[in-house]
Amino acid sequence: MGLAEAADPPVFGSGAGVVVNTSNATSCTWDGVQELDDEVWKPAASYAFRGRSNETQGPGNIDRDIMHMVRRLSVTEKIGQMTQVQVGLLLDCNGELNETAVKHWINTWKIGSFLESPGNHNGQYSWYSPQKFSELTDAVQRIALENGPKIPVLWGLDSVRGANYVKGATIFPAGIATAATFDADHAFAAGRVAAKDSRAAGTHWAFAPVLDIAVNKLWSRTYENFGEDPFLSAQMGRASVQGYQGDYKSDRTRVAACLKHFIGYGYPFDGSDRANRHIAAHELLEYYVPPFRAAIEAGSATAMESYGVVNGEAIMLSHYYLTQLLRKQLGFEGMLVTDWGEINSQATLYHTAKNVEEATKLALQQTSVDMSMVADDASFGQTMLDLVANGTLSEERLDESVARVLQLKKDLGLFTDPFADPQLATTVGSLQDVNAARDAVRESVTLLKNENNVLPLKVNDKVLFVGPTLDSTRLMGGGWNVHWQGPSNEDGDAVYQGFGDTILRGVRQVTGKAPKYMQGVDIDGEALIDIDNVVRAASKADKVVVGLGEHTYAENGGNIGQLLLPEKHIELVSAIANQTNTPVVVVLVQGRPRGLGTIAQNAAAILNAYLPGAYGGLPIAELLYGRVSPSGRLPTTYPATEAQASATIWQSSYGEYAPQWAFGYGLGYSNITYSNVTLSHSDLQMGAPVTVSVTVTNHGPHVQKEVVQLYTHQQYRMGYAPELFRLRGFTKVNLNVGASETVSFVLTAEEMAFWDRKLRRRIEPAPVTVAINPFIQKDISAVVQLRGDPGYVLEEADY
């Protein structure tokens, strides 16, 4: 029966599991309460892997055998390859895989791709082990190979910080924390481990890295990205793609990467998820495109378009954004997928199309989209079949997209062996991976204040630990962690089954003593808890460490009306600081830079731990006690007021930039000085780069990893306001006490070019201040004369 003749699909339950139900009728006996997956394995301590390579392996020409396959498919089968639905549609009401449902979607709708974790769709288990996850995906593959077009299915998963939906997989720090390391090797490691663990579960495609420029700090997805700076995000994004994807055409421990969300998603006008963005075209090219360009240059096999609208224009229906810019200007040759239900949302949410049929027609006619993550129903398949039947869409348009989908499947090895490698499951949760995640935490946590050197703590100090984030694994993880919104209150920390730690457990490991702990306040800040006894205990302590932050959230679930932390969090610190003489150390576990109110004054020391992931506890304890000196630097501006929510380091230089802490700011426990800034030439012109050198010295008393950052500030730019600063380079050096190192950067005139209103990238000559760590080290700078012909266009864009 062809799609045009298909009846409405039968209704199946939304549970999932690895038990296969082969009958059409299902007797519902499950109470819907998810269980802990009882699968037990001893992870390998270490394993071999392919390291980072600068050789690019990415999408390109379509192979001849793939084109032959495309031509043999019927229209119905082609549309099926362009369709992706979520795993909940394959499941019954007992939390088990329903073979009848799978066969229905494969035989009737010819589906070519599935996504998501059964744990997010009322599956039997809250967090699926690689063994049980792969039993499910392998069962679906076997059905796909025996039914319908007999083509293996492509399975996508939001493995955005490790394979966060696979039980035992190492959950790495969030993107914003990874960026805070200012070391792209950590982005590579997180991507590589995520890929391996995703393949262990039988999935082949990670919807990552997330490359949005996080401008409005109210935004609930700030933590998923690599911060606000185009250069930093580009370097992290490039390394991340290399980690996820690597030699994906031959290395079966790698997945297809997916650059997302294209484009402009990170500047929602009012801070709420999916809100309209107002971004001038030349500013989009200047600040928002660079991370995506870097990911494309690194060979990203796929891309995902962005939710919502930019300047009122729907991204999903935009020829400019999804064809002209993505394909023609940036040269992306891979497969393009929509975000969740985004074609239908043009009619049902954004009102940018009259109905779903019109939205589907415009998406296929005006853009280069290849696959619809329709997610929840068969509407895309039916609508597409109707559009082809009435001549609105040509079969050649389908062929273009189907070829890219099938080429991706071939590149990932699915035509050779689409099943999970059981040996990979033995590496999930490896100590090697855990140590990689902990290393990222050690280098990401950012010391923002350290009055009178209250940190590091001494093992013999009498310390009181207070606050909800100190005794929680799930709060360190945040969203996209076990579940989409993070573990529920019912899940608690028990869902991790030992695959994680807490800050308190880390303190016990570092000091050898059980820490004295009181909760003090709940994570939502609804009430102070036993505050009189907290103050009494604090008065008897040498120091108090208070852990504050946010509950877990993702997307709309994290929308907030103001940046300020809950009032009760602020009151807790105020009560201790004002009613005792005990110094207060605040540890922030948060996905965005929340406003601190009086905490900024009342706390003697402040550590921003971001969302460090399930294994963040031990590294944070090591940092608190001085086993490691902090070396993280802020990847976003930290606002002091609500009005500064969208302040950035690259805003126009004439405006006030007076945040709580600037982009790139961060302290360590050692006294680091910079000296002897030199330029190899006094002029900077095209084809003649300038080498910038500076000497960095560690005066002690700790070994210190130091981030050296190179910035430029153009002193004027004819007709266009220059930015406050642009980050042009960074590196991280490890300095023993008393050691000095000379660090050099290469600065080119070409990178000083800017996009103007006519969408021309060109140079305006002027003096340029070259500065090193300008918000940490004052007056470490020099001036170079930028020269060039303002009429010479380096690059031009069509709109």
XYZ file of C-alpha atoms in Angstrom, residues 269-515:
247
model
C 14.927 39.549 21.875
C 13.388 39.117 25.333
C 15.600 36.255 26.499
C 12.943 33.548 26.170
C 13.623 30.481 24.054
C 12.612 30.819 20.373
C 11.854 34.530 20.701
C 12.349 36.686 17.612
C 15.915 37.802 16.931
C 16.793 41.196 15.469
C 20.207 40.866 13.827
C 21.416 42.995 10.921
C 22.713 40.915 7.998
C 26.266 42.247 8.229
C 26.347 41.636 11.990
C 25.111 38.094 11.435
C 28.059 37.484 9.100
C 30.527 39.147 11.458
C 29.611 37.596 14.808
C 27.269 34.630 14.340
C 28.587 32.860 11.244
C 32.254 32.184 12.254
C 31.603 29.101 14.450
C 29.512 27.529 11.704
C 32.111 28.315 9.072
C 34.748 26.641 11.249
C 32.584 23.536 11.721
C 31.970 23.298 7.984
C 35.701 23.629 7.318
C 36.239 20.833 9.867
C 33.973 18.614 7.745
C 30.702 18.456 9.690
C 28.567 15.879 7.905
C 25.224 17.397 8.878
C 23.598 20.628 9.983
C 20.385 21.565 11.770
C 18.421 24.706 11.092
C 17.342 26.948 13.921
C 14.017 27.338 15.626
C 12.121 30.539 15.067
C 12.666 33.690 13.060
C 15.371 36.269 12.466
C 14.205 39.795 11.659
C 10.720 38.326 11.295
C 11.793 35.855 8.594
C 11.306 32.165 9.318
C 14.639 30.350 9.207
C 12.868 27.156 8.154
C 11.456 28.767 5.016
C 14.367 31.059 4.148
C 16.167 30.627 0.838
C 18.793 33.087 2.005
C 19.727 31.386 5.253
C 19.409 27.726 4.233
C 20.530 27.866 0.615
C 22.353 31.063 -0.237
C 24.280 31.449 3.007
C 24.675 27.859 4.211
C 25.232 26.084 0.911
C 26.564 28.641 -1.551
C 28.548 31.066 0.567
C 29.782 28.733 3.329
C 30.075 25.711 1.048
C 28.194 23.194 3.218
C 27.721 19.951 1.261
C 26.270 17.719 3.945
C 22.774 16.716 4.999
C 20.475 19.378 6.476
C 17.807 18.403 9.024
C 15.062 20.486 10.596
C 14.762 20.902 14.329
C 11.887 19.166 16.136
C 8.594 19.609 14.244
C 9.826 22.847 12.726
C 8.103 22.553 9.344
C 4.698 22.020 10.934
C 5.424 24.794 13.442
C 5.437 27.333 10.618
C 1.668 26.899 10.498
C 0.899 25.921 14.080
C 3.227 28.210 16.070
C 4.870 30.998 14.094
C 2.017 31.715 11.637
C 4.515 31.990 8.776
C 2.465 29.623 6.592
C -1.255 29.171 5.939
C -1.211 25.469 6.765
C 1.122 22.495 7.073
C 0.918 21.725 3.357
C 1.960 25.263 2.469
C 4.790 25.139 5.019
C 6.065 21.853 3.594
C 5.917 23.170 0.038
C 7.829 26.346 0.902
C 10.458 24.477 2.920
C 11.215 22.135 0.032
C 10.972 24.720 -2.735
C 12.849 27.577 -1.090
C 15.494 25.826 1.001
C 17.952 22.957 0.775
C 16.497 20.982 3.708
C 16.962 17.218 3.329
C 15.203 15.652 6.301
C 12.202 16.626 8.387
C 12.455 15.865 12.081
C 8.681 15.704 11.995
C 9.021 13.742 15.206
C 5.498 12.934 16.285
C 3.378 11.833 13.319
C 3.191 10.919 9.628
C 2.075 14.328 8.411
C 5.266 15.038 6.477
C 5.057 11.802 4.501
C 1.415 12.258 3.541
C 1.861 15.928 2.664
C 4.969 15.264 0.598
C 3.274 12.505 -1.350
C 0.393 14.827 -2.172
C 2.774 17.596 -3.285
C 4.621 15.255 -5.631
C 1.381 13.742 -6.959
C -0.096 17.128 -7.870
C 3.135 18.323 -9.492
C 4.007 20.957 -6.877
C 7.283 19.215 -6.028
C 9.460 17.423 -8.552
C 10.935 14.004 -7.954
C 14.320 15.520 -8.804
C 14.045 17.690 -5.688
C 13.554 14.541 -3.638
C 16.530 12.872 -5.321
C 18.816 15.697 -4.272
C 18.020 15.201 -0.591
C 17.709 11.412 -0.604
C 21.166 11.152 -2.164
C 22.653 13.121 0.722
C 20.829 10.978 3.287
C 21.943 7.696 1.721
C 25.505 8.918 1.217
C 25.633 9.725 4.927
C 24.456 6.212 5.759
C 27.151 4.768 3.527
C 29.851 7.008 5.009
C 28.864 5.848 8.499
C 29.174 2.204 7.430
C 25.496 1.357 7.830
C 25.303 -0.544 4.553
C 28.145 -2.755 5.774
C 27.097 -3.224 9.404
C 24.326 -1.121 10.954
C 24.436 -2.841 14.352
C 26.094 -1.746 17.577
C 29.546 -3.119 18.367
C 29.143 -4.909 21.733
C 32.824 -4.351 22.498
C 32.238 -0.610 22.685
C 29.874 -1.100 25.616
C 32.810 -2.313 27.699
C 34.448 1.114 27.352
C 31.381 3.106 28.445
C 32.181 4.728 31.784
C 35.909 4.025 31.446
C 38.141 5.647 34.057
C 40.025 7.126 31.114
C 36.867 8.988 30.082
C 36.041 10.025 33.646
C 39.532 11.482 34.048
C 39.123 13.403 30.776
C 35.892 14.929 32.064
C 37.461 15.770 35.415
C 40.427 17.397 33.695
C 37.987 19.634 31.811
C 36.372 20.650 35.117
C 39.758 21.377 36.701
C 40.525 23.803 33.870
C 37.055 25.341 33.516
C 36.072 26.434 37.027
C 36.638 30.188 37.187
C 37.775 32.049 40.285
C 36.028 35.420 40.161
C 36.914 36.816 43.579
C 39.414 35.869 46.286
C 39.505 38.537 48.962
C 42.419 38.228 51.392
C 43.337 34.914 49.780
C 40.548 33.119 51.610
C 41.098 30.353 49.081
C 42.536 27.812 48.927
C 41.121 26.136 52.012
C 43.454 24.233 54.302
C 42.756 20.620 55.179
C 42.835 21.542 58.866
C 40.366 24.425 58.441
C 37.064 23.974 60.223
C 34.718 24.402 57.254
C 30.928 24.419 57.185
C 29.396 23.427 53.860
C 25.955 24.827 53.068
C 23.681 24.840 50.026
C 21.793 22.492 47.708
C 24.336 22.228 44.889
C 27.067 20.789 47.119
C 25.222 17.523 47.710
C 23.775 16.798 44.268
C 24.985 15.056 41.138
C 21.968 16.013 39.049
C 22.309 19.735 39.755
C 25.915 19.617 38.515
C 24.590 18.045 35.322
C 21.724 20.387 34.502
C 19.595 19.743 31.414
C 20.426 17.294 28.613
C 21.595 14.980 31.374
C 19.894 11.559 31.730
C 16.696 13.251 30.515
C 15.962 16.260 28.347
C 15.139 18.426 31.378
C 17.644 16.576 33.561
C 16.745 14.022 36.247
C 13.405 14.661 37.938
C 12.921 15.113 41.651
C 11.694 11.525 41.703
C 14.855 10.350 39.909
C 17.107 12.231 42.288
C 20.738 11.153 42.296
C 19.768 7.478 42.511
C 19.313 7.421 38.740
C 23.103 7.641 38.263
C 23.682 4.307 40.054
C 27.171 5.373 41.044
C 28.194 6.947 37.718
C 28.990 10.337 39.222
C 29.941 12.128 42.411
C 29.096 15.254 44.419
C 31.154 18.142 45.748
C 30.745 16.825 49.291
C 32.045 13.402 48.270
C 34.944 15.165 46.595
C 35.702 17.061 49.810
C 35.720 13.808 51.771
C 38.144 12.319 49.230
C 40.476 15.339 49.377
C 40.473 15.853 53.159
C 39.904 12.315 54.365
C 37.157 13.653 56.660
C 33.374 13.762 56.499
C 32.387 17.378 55.768
